[in-house]
Coordinates of C-alpha atoms in Angstrom, one line a residue:
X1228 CA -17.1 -0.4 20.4
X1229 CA -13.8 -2.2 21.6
X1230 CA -12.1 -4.5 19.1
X1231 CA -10.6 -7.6 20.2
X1232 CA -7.4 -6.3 22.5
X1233 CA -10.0 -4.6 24.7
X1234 CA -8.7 -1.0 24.0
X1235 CA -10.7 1.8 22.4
X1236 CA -11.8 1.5 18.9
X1237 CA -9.9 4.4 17.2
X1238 CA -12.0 5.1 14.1
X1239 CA -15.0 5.2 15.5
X1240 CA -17.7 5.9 13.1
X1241 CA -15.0 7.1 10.5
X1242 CA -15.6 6.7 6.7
X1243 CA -12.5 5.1 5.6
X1244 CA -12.0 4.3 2.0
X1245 CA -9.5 1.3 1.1
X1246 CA -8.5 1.0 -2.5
X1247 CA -6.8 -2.6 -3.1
X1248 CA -9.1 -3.6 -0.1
X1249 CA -9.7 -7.1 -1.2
X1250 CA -6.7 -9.1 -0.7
X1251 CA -3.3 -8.9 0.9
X1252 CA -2.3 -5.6 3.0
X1253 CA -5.5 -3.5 1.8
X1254 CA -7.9 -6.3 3.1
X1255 CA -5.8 -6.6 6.1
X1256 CA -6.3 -3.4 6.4
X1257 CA -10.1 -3.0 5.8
X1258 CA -10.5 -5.7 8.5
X1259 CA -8.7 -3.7 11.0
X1260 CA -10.6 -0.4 10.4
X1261 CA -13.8 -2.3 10.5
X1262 CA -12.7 -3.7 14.0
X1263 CA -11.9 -0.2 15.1
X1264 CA -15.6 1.1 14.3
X1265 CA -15.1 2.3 11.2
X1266 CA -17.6 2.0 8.0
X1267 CA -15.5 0.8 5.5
X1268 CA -15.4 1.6 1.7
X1269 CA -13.5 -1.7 -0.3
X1270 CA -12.9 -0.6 -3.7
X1271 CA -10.9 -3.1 -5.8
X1272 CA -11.1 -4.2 -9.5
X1273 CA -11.9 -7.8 -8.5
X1274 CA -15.5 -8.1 -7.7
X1275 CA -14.9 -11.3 -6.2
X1276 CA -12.2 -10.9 -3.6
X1277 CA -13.9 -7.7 -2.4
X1278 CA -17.2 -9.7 -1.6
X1279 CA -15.0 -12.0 0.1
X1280 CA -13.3 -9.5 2.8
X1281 CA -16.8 -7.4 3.3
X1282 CA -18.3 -11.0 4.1
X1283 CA -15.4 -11.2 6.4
X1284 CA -15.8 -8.0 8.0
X1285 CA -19.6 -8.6 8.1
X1286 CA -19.0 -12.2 10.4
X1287 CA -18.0 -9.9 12.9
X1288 CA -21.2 -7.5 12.9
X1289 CA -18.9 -4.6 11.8
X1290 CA -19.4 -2.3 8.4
X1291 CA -18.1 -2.6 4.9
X1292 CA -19.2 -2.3 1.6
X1293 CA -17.3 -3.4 -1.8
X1294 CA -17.8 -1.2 -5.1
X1295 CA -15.9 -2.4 -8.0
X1296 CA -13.6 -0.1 -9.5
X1297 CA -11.0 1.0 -11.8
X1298 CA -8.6 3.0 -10.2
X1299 CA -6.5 3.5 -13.3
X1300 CA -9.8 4.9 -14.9
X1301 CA -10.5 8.9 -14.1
X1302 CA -14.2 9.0 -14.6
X1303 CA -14.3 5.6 -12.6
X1304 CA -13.4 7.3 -9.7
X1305 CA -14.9 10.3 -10.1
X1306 CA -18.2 8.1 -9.9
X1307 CA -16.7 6.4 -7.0
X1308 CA -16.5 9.2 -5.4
X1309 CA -19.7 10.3 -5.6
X1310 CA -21.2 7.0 -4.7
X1311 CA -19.3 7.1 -1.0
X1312 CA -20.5 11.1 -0.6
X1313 CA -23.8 10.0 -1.5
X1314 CA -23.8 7.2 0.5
X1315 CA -22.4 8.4 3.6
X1316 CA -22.0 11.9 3.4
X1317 CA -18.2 12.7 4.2
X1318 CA -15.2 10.2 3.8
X1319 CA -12.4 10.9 6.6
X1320 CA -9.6 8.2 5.6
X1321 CA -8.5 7.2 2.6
X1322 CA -6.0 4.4 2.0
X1323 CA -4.3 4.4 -1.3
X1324 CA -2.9 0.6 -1.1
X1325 CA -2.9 0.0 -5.1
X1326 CA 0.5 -0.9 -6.5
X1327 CA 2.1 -3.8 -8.4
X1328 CA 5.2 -4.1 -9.9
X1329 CA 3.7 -6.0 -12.6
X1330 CA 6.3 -8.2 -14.0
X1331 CA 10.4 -8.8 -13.8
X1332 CA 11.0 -6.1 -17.1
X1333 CA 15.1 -7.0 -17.7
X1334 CA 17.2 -4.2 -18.1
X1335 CA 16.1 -0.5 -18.2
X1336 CA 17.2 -0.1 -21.6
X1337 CA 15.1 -3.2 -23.2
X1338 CA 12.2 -2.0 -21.9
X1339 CA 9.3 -0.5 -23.8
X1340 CA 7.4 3.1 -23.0
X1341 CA 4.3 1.4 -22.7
X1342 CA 5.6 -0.7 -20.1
X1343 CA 6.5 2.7 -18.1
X1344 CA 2.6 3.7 -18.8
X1345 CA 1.5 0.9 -16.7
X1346 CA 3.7 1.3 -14.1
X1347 CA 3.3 5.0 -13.9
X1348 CA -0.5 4.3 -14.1
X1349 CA -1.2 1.6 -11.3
X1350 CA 1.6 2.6 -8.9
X1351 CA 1.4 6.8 -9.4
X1352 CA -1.5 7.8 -11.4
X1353 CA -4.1 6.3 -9.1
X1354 CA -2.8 8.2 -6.4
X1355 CA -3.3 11.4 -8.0
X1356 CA -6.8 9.8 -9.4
X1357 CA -8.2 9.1 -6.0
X1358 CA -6.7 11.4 -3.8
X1359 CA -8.1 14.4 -5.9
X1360 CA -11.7 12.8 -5.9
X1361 CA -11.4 12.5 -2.1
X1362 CA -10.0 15.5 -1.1
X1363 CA -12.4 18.3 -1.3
X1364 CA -14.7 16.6 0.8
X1365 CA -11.7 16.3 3.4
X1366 CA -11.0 19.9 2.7
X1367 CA -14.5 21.1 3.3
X1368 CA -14.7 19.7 6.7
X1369 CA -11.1 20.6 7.5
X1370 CA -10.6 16.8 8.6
X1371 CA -9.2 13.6 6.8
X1372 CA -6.2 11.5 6.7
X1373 CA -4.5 9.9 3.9
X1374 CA -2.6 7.5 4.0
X1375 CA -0.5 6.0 0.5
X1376 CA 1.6 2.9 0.2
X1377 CA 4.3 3.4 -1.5
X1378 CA 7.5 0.7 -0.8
X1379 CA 10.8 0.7 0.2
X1380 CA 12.0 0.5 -3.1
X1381 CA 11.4 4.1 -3.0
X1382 CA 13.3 4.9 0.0
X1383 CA 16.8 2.8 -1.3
X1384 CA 18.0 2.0 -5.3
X1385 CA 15.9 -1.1 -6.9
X1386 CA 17.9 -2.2 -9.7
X1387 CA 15.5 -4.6 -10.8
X1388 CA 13.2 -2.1 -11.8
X1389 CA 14.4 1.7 -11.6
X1390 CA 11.3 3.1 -13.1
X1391 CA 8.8 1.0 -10.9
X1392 CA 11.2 2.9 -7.6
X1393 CA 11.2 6.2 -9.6
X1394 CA 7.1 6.0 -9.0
X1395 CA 7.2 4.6 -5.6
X1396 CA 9.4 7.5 -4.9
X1397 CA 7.3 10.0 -6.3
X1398 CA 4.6 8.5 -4.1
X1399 CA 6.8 9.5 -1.1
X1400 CA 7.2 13.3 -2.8
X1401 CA 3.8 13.4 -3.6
X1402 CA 2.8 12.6 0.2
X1403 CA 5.7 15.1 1.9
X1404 CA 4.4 18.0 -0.6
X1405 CA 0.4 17.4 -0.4
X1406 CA 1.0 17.3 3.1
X1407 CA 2.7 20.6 3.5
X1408 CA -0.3 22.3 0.9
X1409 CA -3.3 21.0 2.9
X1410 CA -2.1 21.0 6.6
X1411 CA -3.7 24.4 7.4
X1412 CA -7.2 22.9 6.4
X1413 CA -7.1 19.9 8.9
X1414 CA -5.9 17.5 6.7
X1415 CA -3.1 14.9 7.2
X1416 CA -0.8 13.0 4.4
X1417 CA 1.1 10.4 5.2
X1418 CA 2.5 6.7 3.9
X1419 CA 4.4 3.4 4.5
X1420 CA 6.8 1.9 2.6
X1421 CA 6.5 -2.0 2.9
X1422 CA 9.3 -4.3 2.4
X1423 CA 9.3 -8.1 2.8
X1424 CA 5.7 -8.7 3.3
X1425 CA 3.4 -11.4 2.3
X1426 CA 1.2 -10.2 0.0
X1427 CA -1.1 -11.1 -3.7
X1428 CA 1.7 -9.5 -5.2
X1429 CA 4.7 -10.9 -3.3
X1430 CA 3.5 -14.6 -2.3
X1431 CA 7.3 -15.3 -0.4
X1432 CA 5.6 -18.4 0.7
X1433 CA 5.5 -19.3 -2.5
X1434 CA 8.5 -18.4 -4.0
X1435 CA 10.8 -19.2 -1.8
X1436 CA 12.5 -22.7 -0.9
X1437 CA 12.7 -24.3 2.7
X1438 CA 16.1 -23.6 2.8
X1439 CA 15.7 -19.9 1.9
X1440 CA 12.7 -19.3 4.8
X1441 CA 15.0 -20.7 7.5
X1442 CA 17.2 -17.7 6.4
X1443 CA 14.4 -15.3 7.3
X1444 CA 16.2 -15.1 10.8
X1445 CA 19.8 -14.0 9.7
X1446 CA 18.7 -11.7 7.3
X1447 CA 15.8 -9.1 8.4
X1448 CA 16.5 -7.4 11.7
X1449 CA 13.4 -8.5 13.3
X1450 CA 13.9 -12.4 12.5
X1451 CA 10.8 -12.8 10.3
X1452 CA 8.6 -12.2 6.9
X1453 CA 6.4 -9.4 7.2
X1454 CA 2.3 -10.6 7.0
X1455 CA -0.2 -7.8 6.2
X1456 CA -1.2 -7.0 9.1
X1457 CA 1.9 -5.7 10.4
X1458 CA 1.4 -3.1 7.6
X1459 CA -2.6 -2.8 8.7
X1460 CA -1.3 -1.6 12.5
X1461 CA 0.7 1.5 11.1
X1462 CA -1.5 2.5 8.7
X1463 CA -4.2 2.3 12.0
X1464 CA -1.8 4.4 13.8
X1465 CA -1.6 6.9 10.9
X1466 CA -5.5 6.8 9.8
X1467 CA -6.1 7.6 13.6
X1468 CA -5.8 10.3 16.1
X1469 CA -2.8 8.6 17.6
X1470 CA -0.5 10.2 15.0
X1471 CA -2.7 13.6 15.0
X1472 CA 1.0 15.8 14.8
X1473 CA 2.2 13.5 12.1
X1474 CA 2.0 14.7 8.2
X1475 CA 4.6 14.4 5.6
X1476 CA 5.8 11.4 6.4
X1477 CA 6.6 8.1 5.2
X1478 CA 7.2 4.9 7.7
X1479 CA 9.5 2.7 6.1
X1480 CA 7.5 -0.8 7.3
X1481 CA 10.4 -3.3 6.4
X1482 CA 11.3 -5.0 9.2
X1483 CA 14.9 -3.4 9.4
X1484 CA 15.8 -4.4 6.1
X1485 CA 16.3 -0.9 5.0
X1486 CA 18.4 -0.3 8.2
X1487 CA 20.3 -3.6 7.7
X1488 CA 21.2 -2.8 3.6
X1489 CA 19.6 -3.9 0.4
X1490 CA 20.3 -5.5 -2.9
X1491 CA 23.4 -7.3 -3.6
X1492 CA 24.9 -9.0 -6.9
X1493 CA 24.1 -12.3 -6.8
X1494 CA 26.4 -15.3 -8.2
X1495 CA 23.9 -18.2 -7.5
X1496 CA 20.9 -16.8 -9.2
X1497 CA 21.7 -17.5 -13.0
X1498 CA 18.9 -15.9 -13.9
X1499 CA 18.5 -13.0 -12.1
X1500 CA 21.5 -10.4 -11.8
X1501 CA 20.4 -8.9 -8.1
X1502 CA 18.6 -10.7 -5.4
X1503 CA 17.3 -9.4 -2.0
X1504 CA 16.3 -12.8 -1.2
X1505 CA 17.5 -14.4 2.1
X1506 CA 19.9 -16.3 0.5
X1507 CA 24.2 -15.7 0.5
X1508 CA 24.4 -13.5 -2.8

């Protein structure tokens, strides 16, 4: 099976499970797999946009399937889990794509523990969740890859949120360490860490003003917003054999920006104290 560039598909018959896989960069991502020969796994909390992308991936006579889920939920997954052994047998990539920053939370100090619960939950927990379902089976057959999206707020300080980057951080640790423990049995860890990118999350097209896009040029290194499937091409390259003496590492997937600097104080923004918006601060 070729996929549309002509070259050789590179997960050919691979299991590849894609949590977040109904929208934005895990959909990108599911469609990618899918044209590489892979028999994808779509696991998302909405029903709906999960039907949508396997319907997508099905137009094109290649192999998904959507299974609602909770990945917040421990004995959600665990079930999960043992629907895609059942099913196929073996899993040999796992995508952990779920994040969200949830909401703009003010100051560290006005915000509530409960708030840190959710963010530790959707951006951390599920990683640990999933990846520990997965796993054995990867162990077992001394083959896998994993591959977790964290963010570049993990690689640089986030003052909008410090506890949402203290999570995608630990996503990065998490990866480097779990790489290092399962290495000898054939299995690979690694991540990206997104930055500027189009997304469910992050709709830039719809945030920002026509004047602020035509700054897209001036202020990331490569001249443009990121779209998902910029994100879906690494995480190919690291699902695949092409990065076979790669583990432990994290690809920051920002366009430069992290290169180029970060967050300044901005005096035009009245309501927010930081931006990283392509607009003079």
């Amino acid at each position: 099976m070729n996929d549309e560039t002509g070259v050789d598909a590179l997960l050919r018959d691979r299991v590849a499970v894609v949590t977040g896989g109904g929208g934005g960069i895990g959909a990108a991502t599911a469609r990618l797999f899918a044209r590489h020969g892979a028999h994808v796994v779509i696991v998302d909390i909405d029903g709906g946009l999960a039907a949508r992308t396997v319907d997508d991936i099905a137009a094109s006579d290649a192999s998904a399937v959507a299974v609602v889920t909770d990945v917040r939920d421990a004995a959600a997954v665990d079930e999960l889990a043992r629907s895609v052994l059942d099913r196929y047998g073996r899993v040999d990539v796992l995508v952990n794509n779920v994040g969200h920053w949830l909401r703009h939370p003010g100051n560290f100090v006005d915000t509530d523990p409960r708030f840190w619960d959710e963010l530790y939950r959707i951006n951390l927990q599920h990683v640990f969740l999933v990846t520990r379902a997965f796993l054995p089976a990867m162990v077992a057959r001394r083959a896998g890859a994993v591959v977790n999206v964290s963010s570049i707020e993990g690689l640089r300080g986030y003052p909008e949120d410090p506890v949402y980057a203290a999570f995608k951080a630990a996503v990065i640790q998490f990866t480097r360490s779990l790489a290092v423990q399962v290495g000898s049995h054939g299995v690979r860890v690694n991540a990206i860490a997104p930055d500027v990118t189009e997304s469910l999350q992050v709709p830039y097209s719809q945030w920002l003003s026509a004047d602020e896009r035509a700054q897209w040029p001036h202020w990331v290194p490569v001249g443009r917003m990121g779209v998902p499937e910029d994100q879906a091409r690494v995480i190919l390259f690291l699902a695949s054999e092409l990065s076979g003496f790669v583990t432990g590492h994290t690809v920051p997937t920002d366009g430069g920006t992290g290169a180029a600097g970060g967050w300044f104080r901005s005096s035009r923004r009245p309501d927010r104290e930081w931006t990283n918006r392509p607009i003079a601060p």
